[in-house]
mmCIF file of N, CA and C in Angstrom:
data_model
loop_
_atom_site.group_PDB
_atom_site.id
_atom_site.type_symbol
_atom_site.label_atom_id
_atom_site.label_comp_id
_atom_site.label_asym_id
_atom_site.label_seq_id
_atom_site.Cartn_x
_atom_site.Cartn_y
_atom_site.Cartn_z
ATOM 1 N N TYR A 1 -32.023 22.503 6.794
ATOM 2 C CA TYR A 1 -32.058 21.745 7.703
ATOM 3 C C TYR A 1 -31.988 21.986 8.937
ATOM 4 N N GLY A 2 -32.804 22.113 10.270
ATOM 5 C CA GLY A 2 -32.917 22.889 11.668
ATOM 6 C C GLY A 2 -31.774 21.968 12.369
ATOM 7 N N ALA A 3 -31.409 22.028 13.497
ATOM 8 C CA ALA A 3 -30.643 21.693 14.509
ATOM 9 C C ALA A 3 -30.696 19.962 15.105
ATOM 10 N N SER A 4 -32.060 20.352 14.871
ATOM 11 C CA SER A 4 -32.551 18.835 15.334
ATOM 12 C C SER A 4 -32.595 17.605 14.455
ATOM 13 N N GLU A 5 -32.888 18.543 12.852
ATOM 14 C CA GLU A 5 -32.485 17.160 11.984
ATOM 15 C C GLU A 5 -30.759 17.178 11.535
ATOM 16 N N MET A 6 -30.277 18.078 11.474
ATOM 17 C CA MET A 6 -28.596 17.888 11.443
ATOM 18 C C MET A 6 -28.482 16.686 12.895
ATOM 19 N N ASN A 7 -28.889 16.505 13.827
ATOM 20 C CA ASN A 7 -27.533 16.064 14.764
ATOM 21 C C ASN A 7 -28.492 14.442 14.926
ATOM 22 N N LYS A 8 -29.582 13.997 13.649
ATOM 23 C CA LYS A 8 -29.920 12.548 13.784
ATOM 24 C C LYS A 8 -29.131 12.023 12.956
ATOM 25 N N SER A 9 -28.768 10.747 13.055
ATOM 26 C CA SER A 9 -27.708 9.820 12.359
ATOM 27 C C SER A 9 -28.271 9.283 11.414
ATOM 28 N N LEU A 10 -27.520 8.964 10.220
ATOM 29 C CA LEU A 10 -28.252 8.644 9.110
ATOM 30 C C LEU A 10 -28.009 7.334 9.104
ATOM 31 N N SER A 11 -28.944 6.231 9.372
ATOM 32 C CA SER A 11 -28.979 4.990 9.728
ATOM 33 C C SER A 11 -29.795 4.317 8.985
ATOM 34 N N TYR A 12 -31.026 4.940 8.517
ATOM 35 C CA TYR A 12 -32.230 4.332 7.671
ATOM 36 C C TYR A 12 -32.649 5.394 6.874
ATOM 37 N N CYS A 13 -32.830 4.398 5.576
ATOM 38 C CA CYS A 13 -32.845 4.831 4.018
ATOM 39 C C CYS A 13 -33.883 5.473 3.934
ATOM 40 N N PRO A 14 -33.378 7.111 3.568
ATOM 41 C CA PRO A 14 -34.735 8.098 3.389
ATOM 42 C C PRO A 14 -35.578 7.805 2.292
ATOM 43 N N GLU A 15 -35.295 6.910 1.249
ATOM 44 C CA GLU A 15 -36.205 6.273 0.588
ATOM 45 C C GLU A 15 -37.012 5.629 0.478
ATOM 46 N N CYS A 16 -37.013 4.285 1.406
ATOM 47 C CA CYS A 16 -37.602 3.230 2.011
ATOM 48 C C CYS A 16 -38.499 4.066 2.947
ATOM 49 N N LEU A 17 -37.590 5.090 3.622
ATOM 50 C CA LEU A 17 -38.334 5.834 5.139
ATOM 51 C C LEU A 17 -40.106 6.651 4.402
ATOM 52 N N SER A 18 -39.544 6.753 3.291
ATOM 53 C CA SER A 18 -40.943 7.800 2.555
ATOM 54 C C SER A 18 -41.707 6.743 2.139
ATOM 55 N N LYS A 19 -42.052 6.042 1.507
ATOM 56 C CA LYS A 19 -42.412 4.627 1.504
ATOM 57 C C LYS A 19 -43.475 4.066 2.723
ATOM 58 N N SER A 20 -42.771 4.098 3.868
ATOM 59 C CA SER A 20 -42.748 3.407 5.155
ATOM 60 C C SER A 20 -42.394 2.432 5.426
ATOM 61 N N TYR A 21 -41.599 2.105 4.454
ATOM 62 C CA TYR A 21 -40.632 1.286 5.211
ATOM 63 C C TYR A 21 -39.679 1.245 5.905
ATOM 64 N N ARG A 22 -39.206 0.815 7.134
ATOM 65 C CA ARG A 22 -38.249 1.129 7.977
ATOM 66 C C ARG A 22 -36.783 -0.173 7.194
ATOM 67 N N ARG A 23 -35.831 0.602 6.776
ATOM 68 C CA ARG A 23 -34.871 -0.484 6.312
ATOM 69 C C ARG A 23 -32.799 0.415 6.821
ATOM 70 N N LYS A 24 -32.346 -0.198 7.216
ATOM 71 C CA LYS A 24 -31.358 0.263 7.830
ATOM 72 C C LYS A 24 -30.260 0.307 6.388
ATOM 73 N N LEU A 25 -29.351 1.372 6.432
ATOM 74 C CA LEU A 25 -28.283 1.368 5.378
ATOM 75 C C LEU A 25 -27.063 0.383 6.243
ATOM 76 N N LYS A 26 -26.329 0.006 5.017
ATOM 77 C CA LYS A 26 -25.187 -0.934 5.363
ATOM 78 C C LYS A 26 -24.034 -0.238 4.925
ATOM 79 N N ILE A 27 -23.317 0.229 5.947
ATOM 80 C CA ILE A 27 -21.601 0.463 5.429
ATOM 81 C C ILE A 27 -20.803 -0.309 4.332
ATOM 82 N N ILE A 28 -20.274 0.270 3.481
ATOM 83 C CA ILE A 28 -20.184 -0.767 2.504
ATOM 84 C C ILE A 28 -18.077 -0.114 2.733
ATOM 85 N N ASP A 29 -18.285 1.044 3.061
ATOM 86 C CA ASP A 29 -16.726 1.568 2.959
ATOM 87 C C ASP A 29 -16.540 2.610 4.080
ATOM 88 N N THR A 30 -15.178 2.598 4.976
ATOM 89 C CA THR A 30 -15.292 3.391 5.563
ATOM 90 C C THR A 30 -13.424 4.107 5.464
ATOM 91 N N ARG A 31 -13.519 4.781 5.587
ATOM 92 C CA ARG A 31 -12.155 6.025 5.544
ATOM 93 C C ARG A 31 -11.664 7.226 6.059
ATOM 94 N N GLU A 32 -10.422 7.326 6.674
ATOM 95 C CA GLU A 32 -10.161 8.497 7.195
ATOM 96 C C GLU A 32 -10.698 10.015 5.946
ATOM 97 N N TYR A 33 -10.737 10.975 6.963
ATOM 98 C CA TYR A 33 -10.887 11.941 5.887
ATOM 99 C C TYR A 33 -10.436 13.482 6.675
ATOM 100 N N PHE A 34 -9.604 13.823 5.750
ATOM 101 C CA PHE A 34 -8.794 14.860 6.312
ATOM 102 C C PHE A 34 -8.486 16.647 5.705
ATOM 103 N N LYS A 35 -9.983 16.319 4.766
ATOM 104 C CA LYS A 35 -10.050 17.610 3.658
ATOM 105 C C LYS A 35 -11.142 18.850 4.584
ATOM 106 N N LEU A 36 -11.438 18.697 5.821
ATOM 107 C CA LEU A 36 -11.941 19.588 6.668
ATOM 108 C C LEU A 36 -10.869 20.412 7.479
ATOM 109 N N GLY A 37 -9.743 20.009 7.413
ATOM 110 C CA GLY A 37 -8.995 20.114 8.677
ATOM 111 C C GLY A 37 -8.577 19.923 9.804
ATOM 112 N N TYR A 38 -9.101 18.592 10.064
ATOM 113 C CA TYR A 38 -9.104 17.582 11.181
ATOM 114 C C TYR A 38 -9.515 16.219 10.995
ATOM 115 N N PRO A 39 -9.271 15.368 11.829
ATOM 116 C CA PRO A 39 -9.336 14.247 11.296
ATOM 117 C C PRO A 39 -11.051 13.961 11.605
ATOM 118 N N SER A 40 -11.645 13.337 10.436
ATOM 119 C CA SER A 40 -13.469 12.579 10.330
ATOM 120 C C SER A 40 -13.415 11.723 10.126
ATOM 121 N N THR A 41 -14.142 10.921 9.853
ATOM 122 C CA THR A 41 -14.345 9.755 9.358
ATOM 123 C C THR A 41 -15.285 9.550 7.765
ATOM 124 N N LYS A 42 -14.915 9.408 6.793
ATOM 125 C CA LYS A 42 -16.535 9.208 5.631
ATOM 126 C C LYS A 42 -16.428 8.046 5.555
ATOM 127 N N ARG A 43 -17.934 7.810 5.099
ATOM 128 C CA ARG A 43 -18.260 6.229 4.949
ATOM 129 C C ARG A 43 -19.615 6.488 3.886
ATOM 130 N N ARG A 44 -19.379 5.414 3.056
ATOM 131 C CA ARG A 44 -20.214 5.188 2.185
ATOM 132 C C ARG A 44 -21.387 4.094 2.776
ATOM 133 N N LYS A 45 -22.666 4.212 2.407
ATOM 134 C CA LYS A 45 -23.432 3.645 3.228
ATOM 135 C C LYS A 45 -24.538 3.375 1.808
ATOM 136 N N LYS A 46 -25.177 2.028 1.689
ATOM 137 C CA LYS A 46 -26.345 1.597 0.492
ATOM 138 C C LYS A 46 -27.175 1.014 1.362
ATOM 139 N N CYS A 47 -28.649 1.094 0.808
ATOM 140 C CA CYS A 47 -29.826 0.178 1.377
ATOM 141 C C CYS A 47 -29.761 -0.803 0.028
ATOM 142 N N LEU A 48 -29.473 -2.164 0.902
ATOM 143 C CA LEU A 48 -29.808 -2.974 -0.019
ATOM 144 C C LEU A 48 -30.925 -3.252 -0.215
ATOM 145 N N THR A 49 -32.255 -2.631 0.372
ATOM 146 C CA THR A 49 -33.584 -2.598 -0.390
ATOM 147 C C THR A 49 -33.414 -2.404 -2.275
ATOM 148 N N CYS A 50 -33.348 -1.242 -1.634
ATOM 149 C CA CYS A 50 -33.839 0.009 -2.942
ATOM 150 C C CYS A 50 -32.883 0.134 -3.913
ATOM 151 N N GLY A 51 -31.099 0.115 -2.607
ATOM 152 C CA GLY A 51 -30.031 0.300 -4.039
ATOM 153 C C GLY A 51 -29.534 2.015 -3.870
ATOM 154 N N TYR A 52 -30.226 2.963 -2.551
ATOM 155 C CA TYR A 52 -30.169 4.592 -2.619
ATOM 156 C C TYR A 52 -28.869 4.291 -2.025
ATOM 157 N N ARG A 53 -27.834 4.635 -2.384
ATOM 158 C CA ARG A 53 -26.474 5.588 -1.781
ATOM 159 C C ARG A 53 -26.221 6.776 -1.055
ATOM 160 N N VAL A 54 -25.305 6.980 -0.285
ATOM 161 C CA VAL A 54 -24.967 8.443 0.694
ATOM 162 C C VAL A 54 -23.836 8.324 1.073
ATOM 163 N N ASN A 55 -23.070 9.446 1.064
ATOM 164 C CA ASN A 55 -21.948 9.540 1.733
ATOM 165 C C ASN A 55 -22.250 10.451 3.161
ATOM 166 N N THR A 56 -21.493 10.162 4.043
ATOM 167 C CA THR A 56 -21.492 10.689 5.141
ATOM 168 C C THR A 56 -20.073 10.719 5.527
ATOM 169 N N VAL A 57 -19.974 12.328 6.266
ATOM 170 C CA VAL A 57 -18.763 12.578 7.108
ATOM 171 C C VAL A 57 -18.971 13.072 8.388
ATOM 172 N N GLU A 58 -18.376 11.822 9.560
ATOM 173 C CA GLU A 58 -18.657 11.984 10.491
ATOM 174 C C GLU A 58 -17.684 12.916 11.258
ATOM 175 N N ILE A 59 -17.684 13.529 12.385
ATOM 176 C CA ILE A 59 -16.660 14.460 12.920
ATOM 177 C C ILE A 59 -16.674 14.375 14.351
ATOM 178 N N GLN A 60 -15.457 13.660 14.947
ATOM 179 C CA GLN A 60 -15.521 13.928 16.236
ATOM 180 C C GLN A 60 -16.034 15.269 17.148
ATOM 181 N N LEU A 61 -16.332 14.957 18.367
ATOM 182 C CA LEU A 61 -16.558 16.723 18.934
ATOM 183 C C LEU A 61 -15.858 15.654 20.302
ATOM 184 N N GLU A 62 -14.944 17.178 20.752
ATOM 185 C CA GLU A 62 -14.375 16.865 22.282
ATOM 186 C C GLU A 62 -14.992 17.613 23.169
ATOM 187 N N LYS A 63 -15.035 17.048 23.836
ATOM 188 C CA LYS A 63 -16.131 18.005 25.166
ATOM 189 C C LYS A 63 -14.943 18.518 26.035
ATOM 190 N N GLU A 64 -15.119 19.743 26.110
ATOM 191 C CA GLU A 64 -13.834 20.077 27.565
ATOM 192 C C GLU A 64 -14.452 19.678 28.972
ATOM 193 N N LEU A 65 -13.666 19.380 30.215
ATOM 194 C CA LEU A 65 -13.935 19.211 31.175
ATOM 195 C C LEU A 65 -14.061 20.563 31.921
ATOM 196 N N VAL A 66 -14.952 20.633 32.736
ATOM 197 C CA VAL A 66 -15.189 22.272 33.411
ATOM 198 C C VAL A 66 -15.257 21.455 34.583
ATOM 199 N N LYS A 67 -14.095 22.138 35.454
ATOM 200 C CA LYS A 67 -14.291 21.953 36.815
ATOM 201 C C LYS A 67 -14.550 23.007 37.943
#
């Protein structure tokens, strides 16, 4: 994947999008995830239309203030 593809949030079902439907994924589970060495969030998402499931890991990025 390119950089622009990696920055997109996975909020729509890729299976339904390929069939020209725009269905949102529902978050079914959220928990803290520490296996990367720093705090992050792991979410399980599911499409209520086709049943497609996906796991995502969200990393919080801190911005440094430049003075």
